[in-house]
CSV table of C-alpha atoms in Angstrom, one decimal:
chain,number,residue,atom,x,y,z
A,159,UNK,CA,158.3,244.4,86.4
A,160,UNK,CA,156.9,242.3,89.5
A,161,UNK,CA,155.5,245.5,90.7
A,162,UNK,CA,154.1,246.7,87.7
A,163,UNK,CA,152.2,243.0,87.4
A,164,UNK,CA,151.0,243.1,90.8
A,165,UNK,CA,149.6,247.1,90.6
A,166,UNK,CA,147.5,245.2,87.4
A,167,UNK,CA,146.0,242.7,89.8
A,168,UNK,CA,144.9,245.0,91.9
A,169,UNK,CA,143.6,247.4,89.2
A,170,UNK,CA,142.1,244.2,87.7
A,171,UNK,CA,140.3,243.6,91.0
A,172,UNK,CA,139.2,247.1,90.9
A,173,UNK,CA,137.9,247.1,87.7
A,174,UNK,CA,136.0,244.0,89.1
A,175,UNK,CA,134.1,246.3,91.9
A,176,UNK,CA,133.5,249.5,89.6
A,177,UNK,CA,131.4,247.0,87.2
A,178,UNK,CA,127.9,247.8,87.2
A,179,UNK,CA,127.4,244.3,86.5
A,180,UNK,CA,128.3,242.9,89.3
A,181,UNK,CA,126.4,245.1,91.6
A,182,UNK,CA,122.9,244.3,89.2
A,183,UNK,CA,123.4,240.5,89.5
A,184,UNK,CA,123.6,240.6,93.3
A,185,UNK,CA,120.5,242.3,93.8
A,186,UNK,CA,119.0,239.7,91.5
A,187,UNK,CA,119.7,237.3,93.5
A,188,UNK,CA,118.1,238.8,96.6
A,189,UNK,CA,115.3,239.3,94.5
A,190,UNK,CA,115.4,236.3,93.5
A,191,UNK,CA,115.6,235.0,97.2
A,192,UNK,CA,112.8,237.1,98.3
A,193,UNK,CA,110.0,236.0,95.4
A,194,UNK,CA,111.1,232.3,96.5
A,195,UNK,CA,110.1,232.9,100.0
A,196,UNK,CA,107.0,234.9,99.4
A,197,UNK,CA,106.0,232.1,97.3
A,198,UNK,CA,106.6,229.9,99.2
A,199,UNK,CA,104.8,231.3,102.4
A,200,UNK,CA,101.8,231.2,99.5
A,201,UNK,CA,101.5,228.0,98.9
A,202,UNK,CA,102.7,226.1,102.2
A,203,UNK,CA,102.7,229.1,105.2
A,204,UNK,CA,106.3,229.0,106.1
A,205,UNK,CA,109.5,229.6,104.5
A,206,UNK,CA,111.3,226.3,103.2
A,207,UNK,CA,114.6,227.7,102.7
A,208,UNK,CA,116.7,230.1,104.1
A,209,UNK,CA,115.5,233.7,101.7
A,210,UNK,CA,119.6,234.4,101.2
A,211,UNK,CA,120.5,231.1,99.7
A,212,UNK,CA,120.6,232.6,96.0
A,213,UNK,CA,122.9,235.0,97.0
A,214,UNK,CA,125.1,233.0,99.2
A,215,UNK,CA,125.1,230.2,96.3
A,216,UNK,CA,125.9,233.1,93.6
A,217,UNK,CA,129.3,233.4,95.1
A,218,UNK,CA,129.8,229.7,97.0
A,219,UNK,CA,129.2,227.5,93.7
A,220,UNK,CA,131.4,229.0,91.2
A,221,UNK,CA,134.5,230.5,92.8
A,222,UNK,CA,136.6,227.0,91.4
A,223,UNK,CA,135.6,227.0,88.2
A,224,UNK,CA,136.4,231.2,87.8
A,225,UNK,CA,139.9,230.1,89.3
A,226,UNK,CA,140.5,227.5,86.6
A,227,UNK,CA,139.3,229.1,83.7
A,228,UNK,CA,141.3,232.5,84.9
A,229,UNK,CA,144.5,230.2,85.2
A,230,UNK,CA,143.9,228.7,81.7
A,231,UNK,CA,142.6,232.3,80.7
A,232,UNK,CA,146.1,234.1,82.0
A,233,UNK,CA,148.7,231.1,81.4
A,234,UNK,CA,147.6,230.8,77.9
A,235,UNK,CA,147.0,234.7,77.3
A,236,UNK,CA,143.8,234.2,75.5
A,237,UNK,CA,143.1,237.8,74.8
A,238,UNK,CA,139.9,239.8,74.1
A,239,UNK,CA,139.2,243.0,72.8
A,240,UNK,CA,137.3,245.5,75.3
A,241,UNK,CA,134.7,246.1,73.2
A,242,UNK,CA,134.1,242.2,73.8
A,243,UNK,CA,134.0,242.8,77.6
A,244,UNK,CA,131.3,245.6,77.0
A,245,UNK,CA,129.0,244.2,74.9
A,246,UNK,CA,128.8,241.1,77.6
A,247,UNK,CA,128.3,243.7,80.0
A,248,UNK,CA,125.2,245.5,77.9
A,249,UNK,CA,123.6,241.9,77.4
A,250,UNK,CA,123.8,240.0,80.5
A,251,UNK,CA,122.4,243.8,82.1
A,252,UNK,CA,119.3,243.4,79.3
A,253,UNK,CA,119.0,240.2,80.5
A,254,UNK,CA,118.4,240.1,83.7
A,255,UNK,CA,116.1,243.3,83.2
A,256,UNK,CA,113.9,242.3,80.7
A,257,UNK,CA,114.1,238.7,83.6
A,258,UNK,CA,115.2,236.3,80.9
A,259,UNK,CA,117.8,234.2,83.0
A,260,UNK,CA,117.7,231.1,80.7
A,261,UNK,CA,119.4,233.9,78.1
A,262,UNK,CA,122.4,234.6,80.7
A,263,UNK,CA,123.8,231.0,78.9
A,264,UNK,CA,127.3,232.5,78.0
A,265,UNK,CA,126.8,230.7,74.7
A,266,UNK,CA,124.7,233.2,74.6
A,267,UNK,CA,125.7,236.1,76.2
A,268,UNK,CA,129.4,235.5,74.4
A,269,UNK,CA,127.8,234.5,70.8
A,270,UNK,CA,126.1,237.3,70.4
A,271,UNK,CA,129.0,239.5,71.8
A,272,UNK,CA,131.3,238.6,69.5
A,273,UNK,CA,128.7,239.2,66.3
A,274,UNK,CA,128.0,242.1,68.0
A,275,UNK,CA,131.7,243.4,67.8
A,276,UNK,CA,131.7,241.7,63.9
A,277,UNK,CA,129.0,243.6,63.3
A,278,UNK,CA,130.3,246.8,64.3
A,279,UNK,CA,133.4,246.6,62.1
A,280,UNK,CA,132.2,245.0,59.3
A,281,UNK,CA,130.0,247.9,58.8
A,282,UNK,CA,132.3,250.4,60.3
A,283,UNK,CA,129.9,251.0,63.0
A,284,UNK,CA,131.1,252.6,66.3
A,285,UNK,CA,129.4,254.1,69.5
A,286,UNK,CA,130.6,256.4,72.3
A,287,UNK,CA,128.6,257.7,75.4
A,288,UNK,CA,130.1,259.5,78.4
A,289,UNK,CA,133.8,257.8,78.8
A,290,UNK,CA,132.5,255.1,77.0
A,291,UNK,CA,133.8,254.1,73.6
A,292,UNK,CA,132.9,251.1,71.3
A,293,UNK,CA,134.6,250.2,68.0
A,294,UNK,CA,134.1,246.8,66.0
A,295,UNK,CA,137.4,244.2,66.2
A,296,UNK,CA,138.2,242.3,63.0
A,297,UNK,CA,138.2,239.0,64.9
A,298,UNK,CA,139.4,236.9,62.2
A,299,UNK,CA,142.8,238.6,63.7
A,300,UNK,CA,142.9,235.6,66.4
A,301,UNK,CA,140.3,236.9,69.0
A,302,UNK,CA,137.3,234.5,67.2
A,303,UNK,CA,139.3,231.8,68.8
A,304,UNK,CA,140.3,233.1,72.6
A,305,UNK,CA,136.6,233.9,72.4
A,306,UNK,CA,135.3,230.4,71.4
A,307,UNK,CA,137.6,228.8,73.6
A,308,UNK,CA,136.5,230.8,76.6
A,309,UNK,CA,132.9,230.5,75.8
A,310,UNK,CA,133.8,226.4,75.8
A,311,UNK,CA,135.1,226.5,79.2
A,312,UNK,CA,132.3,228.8,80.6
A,313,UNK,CA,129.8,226.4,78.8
A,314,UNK,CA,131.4,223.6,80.3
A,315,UNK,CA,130.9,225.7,83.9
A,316,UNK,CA,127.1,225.9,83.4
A,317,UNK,CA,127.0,222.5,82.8
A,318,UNK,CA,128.5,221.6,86.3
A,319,UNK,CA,126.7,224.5,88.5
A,320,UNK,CA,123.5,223.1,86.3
A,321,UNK,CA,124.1,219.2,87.4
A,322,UNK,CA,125.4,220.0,91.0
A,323,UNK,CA,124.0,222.9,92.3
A,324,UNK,CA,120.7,223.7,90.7
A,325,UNK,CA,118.8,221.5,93.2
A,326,UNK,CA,120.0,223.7,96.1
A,327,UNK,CA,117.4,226.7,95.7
A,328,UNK,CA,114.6,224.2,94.0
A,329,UNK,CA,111.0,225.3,95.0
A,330,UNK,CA,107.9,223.7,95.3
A,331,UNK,CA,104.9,225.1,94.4
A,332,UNK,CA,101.2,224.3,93.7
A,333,UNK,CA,99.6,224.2,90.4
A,334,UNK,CA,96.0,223.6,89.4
A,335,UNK,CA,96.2,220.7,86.6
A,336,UNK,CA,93.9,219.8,83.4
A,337,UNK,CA,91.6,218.1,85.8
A,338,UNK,CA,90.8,220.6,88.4
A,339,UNK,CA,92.9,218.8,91.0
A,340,UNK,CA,96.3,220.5,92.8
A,341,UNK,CA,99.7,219.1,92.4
A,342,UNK,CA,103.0,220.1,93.1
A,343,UNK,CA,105.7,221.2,90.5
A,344,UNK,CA,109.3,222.6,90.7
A,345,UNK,CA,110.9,225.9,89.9
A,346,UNK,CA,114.4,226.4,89.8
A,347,UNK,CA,115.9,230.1,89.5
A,348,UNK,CA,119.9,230.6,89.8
A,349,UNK,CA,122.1,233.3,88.6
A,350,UNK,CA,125.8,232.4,89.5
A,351,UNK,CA,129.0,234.7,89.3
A,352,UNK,CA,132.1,233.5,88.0
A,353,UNK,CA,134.6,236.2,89.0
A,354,UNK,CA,137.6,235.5,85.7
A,355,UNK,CA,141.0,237.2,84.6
A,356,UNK,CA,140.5,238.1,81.2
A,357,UNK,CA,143.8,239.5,79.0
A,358,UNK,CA,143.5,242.2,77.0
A,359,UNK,CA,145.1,244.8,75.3
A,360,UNK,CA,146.5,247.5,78.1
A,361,UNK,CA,149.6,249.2,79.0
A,362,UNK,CA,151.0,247.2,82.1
A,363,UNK,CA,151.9,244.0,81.3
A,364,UNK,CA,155.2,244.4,79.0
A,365,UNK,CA,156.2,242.4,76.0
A,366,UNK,CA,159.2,241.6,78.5
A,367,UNK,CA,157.6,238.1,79.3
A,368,UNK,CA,159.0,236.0,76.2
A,369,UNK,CA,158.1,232.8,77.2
A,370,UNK,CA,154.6,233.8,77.9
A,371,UNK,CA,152.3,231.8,75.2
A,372,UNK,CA,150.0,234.6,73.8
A,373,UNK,CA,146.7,234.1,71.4
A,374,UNK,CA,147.1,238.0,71.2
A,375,UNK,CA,145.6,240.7,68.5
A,376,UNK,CA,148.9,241.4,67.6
A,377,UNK,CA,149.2,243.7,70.4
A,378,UNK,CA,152.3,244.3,72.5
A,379,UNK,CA,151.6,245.1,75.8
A,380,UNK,CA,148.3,244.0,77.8
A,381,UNK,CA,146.0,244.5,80.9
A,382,UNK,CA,144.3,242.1,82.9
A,383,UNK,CA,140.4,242.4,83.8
A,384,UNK,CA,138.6,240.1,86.7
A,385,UNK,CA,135.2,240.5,85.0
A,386,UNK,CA,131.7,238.9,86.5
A,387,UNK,CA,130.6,236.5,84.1
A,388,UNK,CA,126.9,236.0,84.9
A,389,UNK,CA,125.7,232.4,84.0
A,390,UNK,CA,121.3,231.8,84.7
A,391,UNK,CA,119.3,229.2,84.8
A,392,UNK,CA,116.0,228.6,85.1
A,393,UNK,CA,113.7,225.8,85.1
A,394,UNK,CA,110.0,224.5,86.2
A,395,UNK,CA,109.9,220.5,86.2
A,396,UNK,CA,106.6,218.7,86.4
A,397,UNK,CA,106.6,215.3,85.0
A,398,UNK,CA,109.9,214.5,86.6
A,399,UNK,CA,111.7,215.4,89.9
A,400,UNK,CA,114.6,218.0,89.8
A,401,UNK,CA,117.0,216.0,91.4
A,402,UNK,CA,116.2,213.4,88.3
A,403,UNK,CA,115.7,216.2,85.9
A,404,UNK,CA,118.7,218.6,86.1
A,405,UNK,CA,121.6,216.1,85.9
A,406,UNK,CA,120.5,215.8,82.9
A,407,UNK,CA,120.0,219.1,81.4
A,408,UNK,CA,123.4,220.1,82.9
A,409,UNK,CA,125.1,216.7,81.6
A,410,UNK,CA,123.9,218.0,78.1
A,411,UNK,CA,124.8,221.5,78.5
A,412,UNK,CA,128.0,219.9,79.6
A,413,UNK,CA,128.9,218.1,76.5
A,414,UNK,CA,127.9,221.4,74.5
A,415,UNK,CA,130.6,222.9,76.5
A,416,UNK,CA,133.5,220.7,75.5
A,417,UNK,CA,132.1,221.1,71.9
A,418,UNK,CA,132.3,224.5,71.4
A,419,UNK,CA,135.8,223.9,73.2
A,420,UNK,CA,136.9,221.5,70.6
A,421,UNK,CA,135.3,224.0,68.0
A,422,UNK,CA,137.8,226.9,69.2
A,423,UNK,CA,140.7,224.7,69.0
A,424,UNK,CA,139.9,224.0,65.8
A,425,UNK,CA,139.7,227.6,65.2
A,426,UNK,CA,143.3,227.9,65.5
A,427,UNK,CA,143.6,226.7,61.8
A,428,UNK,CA,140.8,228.2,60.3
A,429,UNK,CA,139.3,231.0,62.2
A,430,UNK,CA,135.9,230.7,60.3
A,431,UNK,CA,135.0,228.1,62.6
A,432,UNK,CA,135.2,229.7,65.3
A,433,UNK,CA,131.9,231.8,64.1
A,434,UNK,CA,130.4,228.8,62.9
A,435,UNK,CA,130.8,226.8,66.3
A,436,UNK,CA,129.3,229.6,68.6
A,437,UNK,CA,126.4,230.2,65.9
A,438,UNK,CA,125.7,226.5,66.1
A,439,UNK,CA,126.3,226.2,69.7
A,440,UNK,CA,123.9,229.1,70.2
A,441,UNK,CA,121.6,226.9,68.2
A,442,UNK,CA,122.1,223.8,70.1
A,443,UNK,CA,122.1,225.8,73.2
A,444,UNK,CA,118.0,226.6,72.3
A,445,UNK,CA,117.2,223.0,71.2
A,446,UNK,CA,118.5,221.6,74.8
A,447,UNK,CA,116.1,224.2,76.3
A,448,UNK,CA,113.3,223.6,73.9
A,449,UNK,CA,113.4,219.9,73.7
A,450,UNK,CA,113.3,219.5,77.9
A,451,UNK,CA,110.4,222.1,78.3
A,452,UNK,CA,108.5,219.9,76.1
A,453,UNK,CA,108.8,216.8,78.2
A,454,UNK,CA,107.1,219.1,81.1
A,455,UNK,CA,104.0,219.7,78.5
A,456,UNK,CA,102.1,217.1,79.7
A,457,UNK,CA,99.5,216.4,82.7
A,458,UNK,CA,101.3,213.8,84.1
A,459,UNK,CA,102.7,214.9,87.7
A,460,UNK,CA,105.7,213.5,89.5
A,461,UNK,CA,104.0,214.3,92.9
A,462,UNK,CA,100.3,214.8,93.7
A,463,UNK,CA,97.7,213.4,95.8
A,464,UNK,CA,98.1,209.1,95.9
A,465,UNK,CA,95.8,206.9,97.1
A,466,UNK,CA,98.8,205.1,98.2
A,467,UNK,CA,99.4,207.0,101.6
A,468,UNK,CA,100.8,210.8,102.0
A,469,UNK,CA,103.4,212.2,99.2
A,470,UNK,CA,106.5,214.4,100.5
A,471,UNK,CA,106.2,217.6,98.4
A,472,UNK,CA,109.1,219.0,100.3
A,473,UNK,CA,111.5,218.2,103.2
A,474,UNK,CA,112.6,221.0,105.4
A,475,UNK,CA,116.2,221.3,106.4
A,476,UNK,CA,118.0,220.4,109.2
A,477,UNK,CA,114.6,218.6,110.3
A,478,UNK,CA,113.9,214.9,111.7
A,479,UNK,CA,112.7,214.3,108.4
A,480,UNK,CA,115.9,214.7,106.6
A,481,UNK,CA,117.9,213.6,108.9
A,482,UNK,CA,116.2,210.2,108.5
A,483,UNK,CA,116.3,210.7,104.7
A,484,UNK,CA,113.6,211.4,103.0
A,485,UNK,CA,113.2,212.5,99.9
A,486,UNK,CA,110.8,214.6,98.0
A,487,UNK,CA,108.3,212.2,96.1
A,488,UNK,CA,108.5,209.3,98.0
A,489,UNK,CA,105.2,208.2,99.9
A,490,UNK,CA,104.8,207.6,103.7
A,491,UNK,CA,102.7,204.9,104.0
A,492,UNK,CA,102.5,204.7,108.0
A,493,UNK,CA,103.4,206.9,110.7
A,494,UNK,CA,104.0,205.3,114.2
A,495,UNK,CA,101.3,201.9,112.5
A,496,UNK,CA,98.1,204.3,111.5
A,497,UNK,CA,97.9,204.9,108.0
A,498,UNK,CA,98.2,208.9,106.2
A,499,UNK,CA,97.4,210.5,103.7
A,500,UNK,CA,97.0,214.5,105.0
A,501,UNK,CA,99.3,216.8,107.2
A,502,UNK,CA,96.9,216.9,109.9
A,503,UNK,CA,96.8,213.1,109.7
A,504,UNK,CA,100.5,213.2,110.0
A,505,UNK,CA,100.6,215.3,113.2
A,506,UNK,CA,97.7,213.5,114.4
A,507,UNK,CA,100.1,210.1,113.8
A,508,UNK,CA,103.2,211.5,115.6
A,509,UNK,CA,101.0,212.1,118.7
A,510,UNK,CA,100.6,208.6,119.5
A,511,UNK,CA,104.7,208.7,120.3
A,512,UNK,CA,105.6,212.4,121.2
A,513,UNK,CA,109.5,211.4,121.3
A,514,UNK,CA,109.9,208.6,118.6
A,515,UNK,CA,108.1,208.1,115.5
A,516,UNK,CA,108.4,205.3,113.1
A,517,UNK,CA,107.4,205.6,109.2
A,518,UNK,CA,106.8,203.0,106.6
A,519,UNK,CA,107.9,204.1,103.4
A,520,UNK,CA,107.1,203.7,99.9
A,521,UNK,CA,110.4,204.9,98.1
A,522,UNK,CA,110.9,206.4,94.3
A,523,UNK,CA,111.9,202.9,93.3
A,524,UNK,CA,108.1,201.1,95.0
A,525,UNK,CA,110.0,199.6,97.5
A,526,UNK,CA,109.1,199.8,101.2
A,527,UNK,CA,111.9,200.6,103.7
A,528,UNK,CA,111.0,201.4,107.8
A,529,UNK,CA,112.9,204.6,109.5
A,530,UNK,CA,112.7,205.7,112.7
A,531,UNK,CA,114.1,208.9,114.6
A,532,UNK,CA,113.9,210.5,117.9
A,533,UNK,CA,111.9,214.1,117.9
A,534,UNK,CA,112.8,216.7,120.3
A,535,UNK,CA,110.4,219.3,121.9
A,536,UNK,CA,112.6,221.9,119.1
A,537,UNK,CA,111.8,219.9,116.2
A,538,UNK,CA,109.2,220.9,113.6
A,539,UNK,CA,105.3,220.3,114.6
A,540,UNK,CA,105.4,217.8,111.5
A,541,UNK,CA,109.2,216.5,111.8
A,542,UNK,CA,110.0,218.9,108.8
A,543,UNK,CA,107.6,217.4,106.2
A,544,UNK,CA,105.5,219.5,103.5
A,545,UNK,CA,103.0,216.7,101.8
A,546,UNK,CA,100.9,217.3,98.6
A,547,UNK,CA,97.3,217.8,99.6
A,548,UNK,CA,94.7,220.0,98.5
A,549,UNK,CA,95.3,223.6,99.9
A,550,UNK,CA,93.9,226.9,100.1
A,551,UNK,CA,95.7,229.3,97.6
């Protein structure tokens, strides 16, 4: 029996590898990568971050939270039909064509799955192409609830990758405003995997494991699948500063999460409500999207030109700049005692001390702090700062 459940891993895994899927998202991500740098090396001449970091973050970013829900997933046999598993594949693959990340939400991409497969049987509706057949599920059977329930914990997963890792591979970019002046807004692409074990019916896994607590279709045997779920996000922030911005969006997106969570549990008594909380979290899911592009409808500017000295649109990586912490927004005042307020003014500043510079800063709070750093003859022209200023474009 051991044998027989380890062949299924290894079938599960490749399952995992024959999914079109899979193979679709990463080459979004290098796309992704690639229409960052070139837009970048628009606006500012030079790349700001490294061109692979969506693809690198696809994989780094979400591989705990696909081992956690895969435990919960396989300890608690929450089983799904396969016509579930297809139906995510056909949307999140629309998705990402038709370049509608904000729609890879798997409140989404699961919700309308699982009316899909409703659907399907409730008007007896079936397709079949190549090898490839699809039948509706009568998920008031028990699968409305493994469905809601993993749709809560993948929610809950967006939420986190949203609040922690969004800000990784944020770019900035110029935009003319109302006025006919330039200022600097935010864009934020990311499409993470989450690589997860789901149960569902198959012939390998026997009946023979008694004690093994089962939310099952009434099915006695099953087979495990380690299928991609693709989660996107997408945002452009203007009147506030990413690293302000998306805690919050992912701390709401969060708290949707362990609702629709609490709304599959519940679904355990009644199964109704498991269709109710994914329409409803579907609808809540749109609001939280609608209600924080609004805030960005405005001519107000987080970071633009400032009579106040030189604003930090951007802050390269590994530079002098970060090392002595800057942060995107704040305002350098001084460099090395001569006031700033343009690039060249900058590198015009740091000649005056070719291996030490000293900055007066105004930081995000109006309070002034002094930093210093040692530059190297490696060290970016400009210590590794990008300033809003009026540029060619």
């Amino acid at each position: 029996m051991v044998s027989d459940i380890l062949i299924e891993v290894v079938t599960a895994i490749g399952r995992f590898l024959l999914n079109p899927l899979l193979y679709i998202a990463i080459i979004f991500a290098i796309f992704l990568g690639y229409r960052r740098v070139k837009q970048e090396r628009k606006f500012f001449n030079r790349r700001i971050v490294w061109g692979w970091t969506e693809l690198v973050g696809q994989w780094k970013h979400g591989w705990l939270y696909s081992l956690i829900i895969s435990l919960l997933s396989v300890g608690a046999g929450l089983t799904v039909p396969k016509a579930f598993l297809l139906w995510l594949i056909a949307i999140s693959v629309l998705a990402l064509f038709l370049f509608f990340i904000n729609a890879l939400s798997p409140i989404y991409t699961m919700g309308l799955a699982a009316f899909a497969i409703w659907g399907m049987f409730h008007y007896h509706w079936t397709f079949s192409w190549w090898k490839i057949s699809v039948e509706g599920v009568n998920l008031l059977e028990g699968s409305i609830v493994t469905i809601t329930i993993l749709a809560g914990l993948c929610v809950i997963a967006e939420g986190i990758l949203i609040r922690r890792t969004a800000i990784k591979v944020t770019t900035p970019c110029v935009e003319k405003t109302k006025r006919g002046m330039q200022a600097i807004v935010y864009r934020s692409r990311n499409v993470w995997i989450l690589p997860i074990f789901f149960v569902m019916p198959g012939e390998i896994i026997p009946s023979a494991l008694p004690y093994w607590p089962q939310f099952t279709l009434g099915d006695n045997q099953f087979a495990l699948v380690l299928f991609p779920i693709v989660i996107g996000f997408s945002k452009l922030a203007r009147k506030e500063l990413p690293a302000l911005k998306l805690p919050k969006i992912g701390r709401s997106v969060l708290i949707l999460g362990q609702l629709i969570l609490i709304g599959g549990l519940a679904a355990y008594l009644e199964p109704l409500i498991g269709f109710i909380t994914l329409a409803v979290g579907m609808v809540i899911r749109v609001i939280i999207s609608i209600y924080y592009e609004m805030q960005d409808k405005t001519d107000i500017y987080a970071v633009s030109q400032s009579t106040k000295g030189a604003i930090i649109a951007a802050v390269l990586p590994d530079s002098p700049a970060e090392k002595m912490g800057l942060l995107v927004g704040e305002c350098i005042r001084k460099v090395n005692g001569r006031p700033i307020f343009t690039e060249a003014e900058l590198y015009e500043a740091l000649q005056l001390n070719a291996a030490h510079c000293r900055l007066e800063v105004l930081d995000r709070n109006n309070e002034i702090r002094l930093t210093q750093h040692v530059i190297y003859s490696n060290d970016h022209y400009r210590i590794g700062l990008l300033l809003a200023e009026q540029r060619d474009i």
